[in-house]
Short mmCIF file of C-alpha atoms and ligand atoms in Angstrom, two decimals:
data_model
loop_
_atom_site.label_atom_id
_atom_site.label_comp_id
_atom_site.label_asym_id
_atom_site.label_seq_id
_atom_site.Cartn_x
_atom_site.Cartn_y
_atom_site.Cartn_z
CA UNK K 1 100.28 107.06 73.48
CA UNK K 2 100.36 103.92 75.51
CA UNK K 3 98.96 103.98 79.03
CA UNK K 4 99.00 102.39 82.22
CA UNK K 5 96.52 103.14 84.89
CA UNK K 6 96.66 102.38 88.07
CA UNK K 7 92.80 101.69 89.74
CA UNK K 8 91.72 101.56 86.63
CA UNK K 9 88.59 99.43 87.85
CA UNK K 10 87.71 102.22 90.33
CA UNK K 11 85.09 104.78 89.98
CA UNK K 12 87.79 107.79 88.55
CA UNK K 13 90.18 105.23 86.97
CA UNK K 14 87.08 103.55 84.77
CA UNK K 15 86.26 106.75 83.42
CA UNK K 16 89.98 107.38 82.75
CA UNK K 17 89.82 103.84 80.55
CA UNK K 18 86.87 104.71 79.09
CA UNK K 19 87.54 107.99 77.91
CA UNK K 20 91.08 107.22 76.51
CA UNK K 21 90.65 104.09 75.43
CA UNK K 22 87.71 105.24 73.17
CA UNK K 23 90.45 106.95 70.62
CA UNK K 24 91.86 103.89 68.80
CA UNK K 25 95.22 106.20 68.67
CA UNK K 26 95.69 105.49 72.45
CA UNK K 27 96.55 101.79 74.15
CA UNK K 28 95.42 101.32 77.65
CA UNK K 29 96.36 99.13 80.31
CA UNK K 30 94.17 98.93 83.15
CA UNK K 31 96.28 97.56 86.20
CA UNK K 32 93.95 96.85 89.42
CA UNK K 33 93.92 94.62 92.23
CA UNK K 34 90.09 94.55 92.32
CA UNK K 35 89.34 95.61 96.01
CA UNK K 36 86.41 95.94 97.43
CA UNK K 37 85.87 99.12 95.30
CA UNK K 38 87.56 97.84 92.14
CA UNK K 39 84.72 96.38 89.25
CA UNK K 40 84.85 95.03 86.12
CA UNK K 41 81.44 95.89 85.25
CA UNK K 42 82.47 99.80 85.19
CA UNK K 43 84.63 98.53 81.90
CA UNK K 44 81.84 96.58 79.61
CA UNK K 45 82.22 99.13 76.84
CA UNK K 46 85.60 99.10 76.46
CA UNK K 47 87.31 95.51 77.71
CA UNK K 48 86.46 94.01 74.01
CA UNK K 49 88.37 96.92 72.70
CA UNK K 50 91.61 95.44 70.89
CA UNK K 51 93.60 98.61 72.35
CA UNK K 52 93.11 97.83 75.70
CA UNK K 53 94.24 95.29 78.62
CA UNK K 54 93.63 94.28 81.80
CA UNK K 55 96.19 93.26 84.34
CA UNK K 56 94.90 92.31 87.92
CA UNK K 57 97.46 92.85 90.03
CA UNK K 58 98.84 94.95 93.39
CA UNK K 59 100.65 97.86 93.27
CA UNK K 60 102.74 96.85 95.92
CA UNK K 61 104.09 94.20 94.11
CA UNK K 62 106.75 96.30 93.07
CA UNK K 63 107.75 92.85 89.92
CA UNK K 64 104.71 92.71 88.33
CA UNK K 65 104.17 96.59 87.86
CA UNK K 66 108.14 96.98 86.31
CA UNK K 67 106.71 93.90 84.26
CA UNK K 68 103.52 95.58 83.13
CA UNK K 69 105.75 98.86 82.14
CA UNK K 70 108.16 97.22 79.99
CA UNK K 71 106.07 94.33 78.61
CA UNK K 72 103.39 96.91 77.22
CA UNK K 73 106.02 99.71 76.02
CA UNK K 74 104.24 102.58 78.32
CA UNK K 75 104.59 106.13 77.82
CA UNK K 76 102.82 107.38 80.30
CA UNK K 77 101.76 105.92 83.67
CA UNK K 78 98.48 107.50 85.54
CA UNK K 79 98.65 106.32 89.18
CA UNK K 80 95.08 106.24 90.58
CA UNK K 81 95.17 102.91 92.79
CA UNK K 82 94.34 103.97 96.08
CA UNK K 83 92.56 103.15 99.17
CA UNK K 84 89.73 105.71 98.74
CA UNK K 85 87.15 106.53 101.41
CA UNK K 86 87.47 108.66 104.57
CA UNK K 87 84.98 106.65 106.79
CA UNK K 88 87.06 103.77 106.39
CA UNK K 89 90.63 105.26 106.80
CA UNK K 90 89.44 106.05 109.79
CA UNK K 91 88.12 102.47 110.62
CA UNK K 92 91.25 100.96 109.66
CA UNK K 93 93.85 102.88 108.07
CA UNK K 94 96.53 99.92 108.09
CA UNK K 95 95.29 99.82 104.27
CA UNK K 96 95.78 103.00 103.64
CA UNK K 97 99.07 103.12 104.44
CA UNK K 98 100.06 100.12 103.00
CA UNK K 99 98.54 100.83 99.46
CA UNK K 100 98.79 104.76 99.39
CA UNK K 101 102.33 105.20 100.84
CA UNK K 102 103.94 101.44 100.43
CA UNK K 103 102.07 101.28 97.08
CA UNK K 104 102.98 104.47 95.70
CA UNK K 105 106.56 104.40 96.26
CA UNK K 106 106.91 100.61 94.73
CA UNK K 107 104.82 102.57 91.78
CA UNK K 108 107.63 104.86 91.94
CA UNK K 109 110.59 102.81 92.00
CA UNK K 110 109.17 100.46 88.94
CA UNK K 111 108.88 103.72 87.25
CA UNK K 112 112.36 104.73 88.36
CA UNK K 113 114.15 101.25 86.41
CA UNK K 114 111.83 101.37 83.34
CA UNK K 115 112.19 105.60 83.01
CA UNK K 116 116.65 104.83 83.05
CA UNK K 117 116.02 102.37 80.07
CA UNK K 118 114.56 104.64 77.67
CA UNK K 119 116.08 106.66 75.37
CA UNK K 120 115.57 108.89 72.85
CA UNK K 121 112.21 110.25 72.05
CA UNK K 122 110.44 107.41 74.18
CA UNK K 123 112.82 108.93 76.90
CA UNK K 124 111.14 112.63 76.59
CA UNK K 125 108.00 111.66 76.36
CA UNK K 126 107.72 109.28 79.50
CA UNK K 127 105.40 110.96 82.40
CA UNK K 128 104.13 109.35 85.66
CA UNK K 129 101.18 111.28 86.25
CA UNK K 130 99.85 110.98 90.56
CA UNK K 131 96.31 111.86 91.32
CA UNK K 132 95.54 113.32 94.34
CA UNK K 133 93.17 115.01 96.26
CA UNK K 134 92.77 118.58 97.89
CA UNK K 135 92.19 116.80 100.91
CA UNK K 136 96.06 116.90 101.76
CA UNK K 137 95.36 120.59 102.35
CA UNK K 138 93.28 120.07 104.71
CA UNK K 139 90.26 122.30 106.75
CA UNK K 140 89.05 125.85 105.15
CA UNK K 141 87.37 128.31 107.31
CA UNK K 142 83.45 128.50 106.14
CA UNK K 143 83.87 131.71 104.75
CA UNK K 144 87.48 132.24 103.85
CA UNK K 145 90.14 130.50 101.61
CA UNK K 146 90.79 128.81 98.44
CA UNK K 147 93.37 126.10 97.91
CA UNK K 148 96.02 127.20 95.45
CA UNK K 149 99.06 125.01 94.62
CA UNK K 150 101.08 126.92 97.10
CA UNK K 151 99.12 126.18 99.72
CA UNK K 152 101.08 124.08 102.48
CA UNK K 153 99.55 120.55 103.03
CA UNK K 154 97.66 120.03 106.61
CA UNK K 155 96.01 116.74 106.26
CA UNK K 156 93.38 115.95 108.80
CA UNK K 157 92.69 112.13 108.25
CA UNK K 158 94.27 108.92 107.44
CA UNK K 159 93.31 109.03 103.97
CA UNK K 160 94.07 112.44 103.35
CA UNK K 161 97.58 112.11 105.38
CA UNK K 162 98.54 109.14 103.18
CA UNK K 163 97.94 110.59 100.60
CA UNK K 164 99.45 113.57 101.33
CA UNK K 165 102.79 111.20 101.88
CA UNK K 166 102.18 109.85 98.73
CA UNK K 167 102.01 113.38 97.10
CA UNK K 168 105.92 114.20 98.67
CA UNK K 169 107.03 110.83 98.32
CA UNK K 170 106.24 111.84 94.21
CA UNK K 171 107.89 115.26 94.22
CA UNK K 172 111.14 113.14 95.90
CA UNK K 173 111.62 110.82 92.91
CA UNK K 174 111.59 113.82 90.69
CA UNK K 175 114.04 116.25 92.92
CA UNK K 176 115.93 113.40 93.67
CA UNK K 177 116.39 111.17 91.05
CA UNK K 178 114.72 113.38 87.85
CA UNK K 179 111.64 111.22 87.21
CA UNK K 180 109.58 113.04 85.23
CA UNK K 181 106.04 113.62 87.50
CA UNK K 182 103.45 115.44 86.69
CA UNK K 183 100.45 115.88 89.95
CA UNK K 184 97.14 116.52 90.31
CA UNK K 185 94.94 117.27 93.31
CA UNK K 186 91.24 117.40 92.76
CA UNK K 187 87.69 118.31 94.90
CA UNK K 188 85.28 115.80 95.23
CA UNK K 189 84.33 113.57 92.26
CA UNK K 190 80.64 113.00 91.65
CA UNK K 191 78.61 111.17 88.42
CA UNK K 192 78.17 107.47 86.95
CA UNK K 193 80.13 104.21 88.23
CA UNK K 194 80.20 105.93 92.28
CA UNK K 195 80.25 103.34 94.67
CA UNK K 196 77.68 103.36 96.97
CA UNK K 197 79.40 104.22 100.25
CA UNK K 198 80.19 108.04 99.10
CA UNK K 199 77.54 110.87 99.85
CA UNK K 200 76.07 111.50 96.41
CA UNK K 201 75.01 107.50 95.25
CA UNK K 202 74.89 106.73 98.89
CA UNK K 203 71.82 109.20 99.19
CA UNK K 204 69.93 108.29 95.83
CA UNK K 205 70.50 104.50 96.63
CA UNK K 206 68.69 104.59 100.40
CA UNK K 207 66.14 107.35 98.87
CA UNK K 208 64.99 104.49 96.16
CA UNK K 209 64.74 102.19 99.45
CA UNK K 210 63.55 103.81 101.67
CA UNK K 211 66.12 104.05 103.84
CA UNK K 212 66.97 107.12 105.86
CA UNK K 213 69.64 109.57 104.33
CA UNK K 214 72.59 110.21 107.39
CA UNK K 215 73.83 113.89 107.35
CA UNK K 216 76.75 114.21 109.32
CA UNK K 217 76.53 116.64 112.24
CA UNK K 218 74.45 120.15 111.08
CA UNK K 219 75.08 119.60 107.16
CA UNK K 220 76.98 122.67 106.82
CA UNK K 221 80.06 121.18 105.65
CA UNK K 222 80.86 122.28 102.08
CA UNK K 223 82.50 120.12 99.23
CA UNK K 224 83.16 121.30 96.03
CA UNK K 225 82.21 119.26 93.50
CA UNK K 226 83.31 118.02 90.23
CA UNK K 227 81.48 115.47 87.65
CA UNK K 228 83.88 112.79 87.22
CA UNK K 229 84.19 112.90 83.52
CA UNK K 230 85.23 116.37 83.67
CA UNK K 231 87.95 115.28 85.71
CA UNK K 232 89.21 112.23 83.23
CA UNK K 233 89.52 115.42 80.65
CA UNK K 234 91.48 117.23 82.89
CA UNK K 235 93.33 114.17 83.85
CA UNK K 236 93.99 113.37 80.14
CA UNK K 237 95.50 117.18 79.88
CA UNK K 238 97.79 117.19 83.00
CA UNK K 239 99.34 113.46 81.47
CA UNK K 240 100.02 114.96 78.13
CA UNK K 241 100.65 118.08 78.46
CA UNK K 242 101.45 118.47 82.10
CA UNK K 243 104.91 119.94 82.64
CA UNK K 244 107.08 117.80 84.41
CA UNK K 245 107.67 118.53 88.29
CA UNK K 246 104.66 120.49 88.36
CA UNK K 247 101.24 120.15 90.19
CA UNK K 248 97.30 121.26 88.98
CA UNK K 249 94.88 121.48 91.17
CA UNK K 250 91.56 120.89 89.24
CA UNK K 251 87.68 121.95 90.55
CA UNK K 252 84.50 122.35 89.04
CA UNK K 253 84.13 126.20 91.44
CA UNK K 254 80.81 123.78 92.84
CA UNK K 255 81.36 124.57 96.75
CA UNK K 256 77.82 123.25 98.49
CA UNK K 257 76.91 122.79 101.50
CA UNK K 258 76.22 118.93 102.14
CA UNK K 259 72.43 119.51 103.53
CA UNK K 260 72.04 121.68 100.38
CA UNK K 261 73.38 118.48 98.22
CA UNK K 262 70.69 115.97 99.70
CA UNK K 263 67.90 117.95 99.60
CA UNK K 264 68.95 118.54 96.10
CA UNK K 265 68.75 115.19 95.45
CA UNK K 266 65.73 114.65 96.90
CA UNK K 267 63.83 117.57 94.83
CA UNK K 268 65.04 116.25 91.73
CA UNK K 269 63.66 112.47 92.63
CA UNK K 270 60.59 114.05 93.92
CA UNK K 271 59.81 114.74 90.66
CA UNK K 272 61.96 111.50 88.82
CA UNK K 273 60.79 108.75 90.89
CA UNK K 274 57.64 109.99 93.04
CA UNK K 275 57.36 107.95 96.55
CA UNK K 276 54.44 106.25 96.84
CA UNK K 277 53.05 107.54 99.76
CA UNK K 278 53.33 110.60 98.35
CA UNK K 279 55.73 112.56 100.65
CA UNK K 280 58.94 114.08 99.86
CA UNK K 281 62.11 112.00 100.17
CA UNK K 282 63.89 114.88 102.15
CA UNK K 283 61.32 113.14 105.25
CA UNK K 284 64.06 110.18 105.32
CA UNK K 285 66.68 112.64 105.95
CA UNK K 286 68.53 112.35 109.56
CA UNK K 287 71.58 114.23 111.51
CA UNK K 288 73.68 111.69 112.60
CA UNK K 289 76.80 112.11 114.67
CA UNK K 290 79.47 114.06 113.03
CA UNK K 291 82.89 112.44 111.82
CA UNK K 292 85.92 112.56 113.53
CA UNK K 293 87.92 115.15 112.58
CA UNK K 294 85.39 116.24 109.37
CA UNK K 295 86.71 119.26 107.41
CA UNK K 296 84.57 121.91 107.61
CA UNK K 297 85.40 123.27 103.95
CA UNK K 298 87.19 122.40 100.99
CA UNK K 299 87.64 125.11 97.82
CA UNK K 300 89.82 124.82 94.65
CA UNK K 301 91.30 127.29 92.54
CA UNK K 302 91.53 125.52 89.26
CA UNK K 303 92.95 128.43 87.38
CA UNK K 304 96.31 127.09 86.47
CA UNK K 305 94.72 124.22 84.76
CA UNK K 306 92.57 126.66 83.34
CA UNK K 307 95.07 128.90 81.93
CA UNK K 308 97.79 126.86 81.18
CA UNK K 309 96.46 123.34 79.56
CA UNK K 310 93.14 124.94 78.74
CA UNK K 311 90.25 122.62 80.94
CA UNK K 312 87.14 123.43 80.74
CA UNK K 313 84.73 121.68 82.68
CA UNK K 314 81.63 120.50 80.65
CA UNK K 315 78.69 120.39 83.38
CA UNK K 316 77.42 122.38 86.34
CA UNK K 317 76.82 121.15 89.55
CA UNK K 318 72.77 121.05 88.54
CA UNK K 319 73.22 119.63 85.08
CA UNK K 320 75.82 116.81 85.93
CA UNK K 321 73.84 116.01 89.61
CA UNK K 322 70.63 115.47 87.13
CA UNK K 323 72.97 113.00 84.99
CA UNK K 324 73.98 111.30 87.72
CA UNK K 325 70.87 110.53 89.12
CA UNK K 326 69.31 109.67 86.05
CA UNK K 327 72.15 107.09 85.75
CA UNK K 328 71.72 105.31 88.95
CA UNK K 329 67.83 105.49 88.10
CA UNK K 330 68.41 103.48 84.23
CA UNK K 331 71.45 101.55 85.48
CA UNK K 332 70.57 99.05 88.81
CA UNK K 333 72.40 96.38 86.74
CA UNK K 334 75.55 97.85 87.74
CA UNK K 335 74.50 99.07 91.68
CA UNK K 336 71.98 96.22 92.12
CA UNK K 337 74.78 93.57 92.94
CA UNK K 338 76.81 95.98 94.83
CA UNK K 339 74.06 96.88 97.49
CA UNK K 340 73.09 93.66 98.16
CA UNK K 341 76.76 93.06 99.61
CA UNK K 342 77.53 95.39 100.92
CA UNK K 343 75.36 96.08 103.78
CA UNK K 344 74.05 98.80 105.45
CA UNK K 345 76.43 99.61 108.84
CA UNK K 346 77.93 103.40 109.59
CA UNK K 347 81.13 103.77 108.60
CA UNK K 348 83.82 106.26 110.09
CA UNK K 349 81.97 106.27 113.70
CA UNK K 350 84.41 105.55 116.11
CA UNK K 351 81.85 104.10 118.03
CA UNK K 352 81.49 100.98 115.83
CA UNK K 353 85.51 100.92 114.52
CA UNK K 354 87.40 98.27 116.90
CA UNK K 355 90.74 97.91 118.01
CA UNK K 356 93.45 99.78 115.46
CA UNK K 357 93.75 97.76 112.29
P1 NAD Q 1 87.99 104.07 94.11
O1 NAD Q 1 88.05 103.65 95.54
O2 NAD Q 1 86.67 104.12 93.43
O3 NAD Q 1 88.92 103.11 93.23
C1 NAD Q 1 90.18 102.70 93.64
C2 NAD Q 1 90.67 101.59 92.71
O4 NAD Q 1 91.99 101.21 93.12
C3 NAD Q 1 89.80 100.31 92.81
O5 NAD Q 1 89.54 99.81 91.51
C4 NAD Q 1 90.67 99.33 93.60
O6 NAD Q 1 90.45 97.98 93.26
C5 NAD Q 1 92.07 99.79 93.20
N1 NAD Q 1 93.08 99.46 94.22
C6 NAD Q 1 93.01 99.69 95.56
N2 NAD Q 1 94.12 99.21 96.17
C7 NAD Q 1 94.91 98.69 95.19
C8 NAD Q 1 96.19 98.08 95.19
N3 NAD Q 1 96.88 97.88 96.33
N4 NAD Q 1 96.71 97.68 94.01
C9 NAD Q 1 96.02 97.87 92.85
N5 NAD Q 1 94.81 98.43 92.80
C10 NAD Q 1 94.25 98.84 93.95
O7 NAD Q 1 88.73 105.48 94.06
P2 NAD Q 1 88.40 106.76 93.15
O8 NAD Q 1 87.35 107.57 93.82
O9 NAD Q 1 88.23 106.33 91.75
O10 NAD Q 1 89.77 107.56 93.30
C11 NAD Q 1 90.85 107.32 92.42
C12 NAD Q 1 92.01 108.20 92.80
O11 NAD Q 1 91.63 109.57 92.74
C13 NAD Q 1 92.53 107.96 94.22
O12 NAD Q 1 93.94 108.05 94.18
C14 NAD Q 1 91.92 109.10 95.02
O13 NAD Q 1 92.75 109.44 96.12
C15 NAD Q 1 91.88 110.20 93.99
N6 NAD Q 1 90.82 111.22 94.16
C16 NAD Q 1 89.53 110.85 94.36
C17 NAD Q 1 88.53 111.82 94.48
C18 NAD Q 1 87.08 111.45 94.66
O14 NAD Q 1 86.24 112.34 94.86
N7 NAD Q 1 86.69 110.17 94.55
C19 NAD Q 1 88.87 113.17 94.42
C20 NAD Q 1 90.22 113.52 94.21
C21 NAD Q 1 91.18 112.53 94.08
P1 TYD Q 2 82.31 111.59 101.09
O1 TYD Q 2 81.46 111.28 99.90
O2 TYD Q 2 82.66 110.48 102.03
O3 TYD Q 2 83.62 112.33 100.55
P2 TYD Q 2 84.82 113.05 101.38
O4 TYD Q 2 84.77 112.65 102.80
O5 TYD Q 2 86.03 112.52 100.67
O6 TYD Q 2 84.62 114.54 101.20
O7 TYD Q 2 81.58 112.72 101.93
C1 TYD Q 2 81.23 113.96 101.37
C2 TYD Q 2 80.68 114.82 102.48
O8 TYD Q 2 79.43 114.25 102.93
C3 TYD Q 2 81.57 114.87 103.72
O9 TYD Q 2 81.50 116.19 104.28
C4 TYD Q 2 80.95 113.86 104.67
C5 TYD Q 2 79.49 113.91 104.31
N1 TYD Q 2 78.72 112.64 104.45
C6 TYD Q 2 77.47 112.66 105.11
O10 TYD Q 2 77.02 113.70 105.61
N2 TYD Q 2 76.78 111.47 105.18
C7 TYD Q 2 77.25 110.30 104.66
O11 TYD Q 2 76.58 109.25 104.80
C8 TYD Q 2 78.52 110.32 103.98
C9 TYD Q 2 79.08 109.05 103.39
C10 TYD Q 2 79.20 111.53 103.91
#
């Protein structure tokens, strides 16, 4: 199979590359603009690899992505460009809009040409494949719900409303003009290659300096988390196997509570990485003013996926959390760089955002 990702420098998309372009049967095309998020570095083990390429490039240039179909054969495009982060969608969601909704449906229409040229076998087997998030479905009660595939989308931030656009914009092309889309809306993503501004890394990171650990409002909000390789796997299922015009919601059934999450993390480097003066790291942690419209709860049923295409996921919450930190513990080669420039500010307040960008 010959694919091209979308993001494929990003934290999800890398382990995408890495995961399919390690089978020699697959080629891989890795299409990112590099962003602030996107990173070369997440690739080192595979961008010798003579099955895979890198284009750098925006997927709002509509040319270059029709070129990047055609001129690489592709069977299957996975879209996973995408502006990313909550805290800043709510800083300045101009981006988001542009590359979410403006980006997706210039992904869409490349797809559109190069899908009518095929024919034949090439023809049946041609996919585009949209990652999303169960954000779109916006805020569970903290004791009631589960998102299901039926459930109607309710988006509570920019991010989560563009991509919620996004997510119709894909089920249009395929009503409307019968290109053959497969979706995917997954919990939060956790494990190796996270940049820094996200809970999980964000909290090891300032732990290992020192710096305080922000909890937004009481900590009770609960994510349910999945370790990111899990979700390439499931990714690589839904692409192949996916049927077409239907949607998976995927989850690792990890709901915690975000207060429960840092202290985790600081028990586990308690032990890893002792402070020197002795005390726990869980004395760094602070309440900080909540975020702007912060879901209280998010909650997938994965058991379409499950049932249907046969995903398993391979760690727990505890097992893959350990991984992680582990990782960011053995690999500052990769974070070092990143943390020095990125600085240390509070996203997502909208004390500090300015005027609407
Ligand atoms: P990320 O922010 O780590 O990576 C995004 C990648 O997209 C970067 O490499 C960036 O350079 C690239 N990119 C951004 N704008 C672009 C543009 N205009 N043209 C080309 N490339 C561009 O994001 P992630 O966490 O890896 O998420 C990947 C996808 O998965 C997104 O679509 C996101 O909505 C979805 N998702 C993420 C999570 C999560 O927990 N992180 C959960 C569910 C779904
Ligand atoms: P985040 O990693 O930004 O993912 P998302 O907003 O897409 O769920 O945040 C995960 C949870 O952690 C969310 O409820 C917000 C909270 N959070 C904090 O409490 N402190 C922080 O510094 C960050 C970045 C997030």
């Amino acid at each position: 199979m010959r694919f091209l990702i979308t993001g494929g420098a990003g934290f999800i998309g890398s382990a995408v590359c890495r995961r399919l372009a390690g089978d020699p049967a697959n080629f891989v095309v890795n299409l990112d603009k590099l962003t602030y998020a996107g990173n070369l570095a997440s690739l080192r083990s595979v961008d010798n690899l003579p099955n895979y390429a890198f284009v750098q490039a925006d997927i709002c240039d509509g040319e270059t992505v029709s070129a990047a179909m055609r001129n690489y054969d592709i069977d299957i495009v996975m879209h996973l460009a995408a502006e990313s982060h909550v805290d800043r969608s709510i800083d300045g969601p101009g981006a988001f809009i542009q590359t979410n909704i403006v980006g997706t449906f210039q992904m869409l229409n490349a797809a559109r040409g190069y899908f009518e040229s095929l024919t034949g076998e090439k023809r049946d087997r041609f996919r585009f494949h949209h990652i999303s998030t169960d954000e779109v479905f916006g805020d569970l009660p903290f004791d009631s719900g589960i998102f299901t595939e039926e459930t109607p989308y309710q988006p509570s931030s920019p991010y989560s409303a563009s991509k919620a656009s996004s997510d119709h914009l894909v089920r249009a092309w395929h009503e409307t003009y019968g290109l053959p889309v497969v979706l995917s809306n997954c919990s939060n993503n956790y494990g190796p290659f996270h940049f820094p501004e996200k809970l999980i890394p964000l909290v090891i990171l300032n732990a290992l300096d020192e710096r305080e650990l922000p909890v937004y409002g009481k900590g009770e909000n609960v994510r349910d988390w999945l370790y990111v390789d899990d979700h390439a796997a499931a990714l690589q299922l839904v692409a192949t196997k996916g049927v077409a015009g239907e949607s998976y919601n995927i989850g690792g059934n990890a709901e915690r509570r975000n207060i429960d999450v840092v202290s985790g993390i600081c028990a586990i480097l308690d032990k890893k990485r002792p402070r020197a003066n002795g005390a726990s790291y869980a004395d760094l942690i602070r309440m900080v003013t909540d975020r702007p419209g912060h879901d209280r709860r998010y909650a997938i049923d994965a058991s379409k996926i499950r049932r249907d295409l046969g995903w398993t996921p391979s760690q727990t919450f505890e097992t893959g959390l350990e991984a992680t930190i582990d990782w960011y513990l053995n690999n500052e080669w990769w974070w070092g760089p990143i943390r020095k420039e990125q600085g240390y500010e509070r996203l997502g307040s909208l004390k500090a955002s300015g005027p609407a960008k």
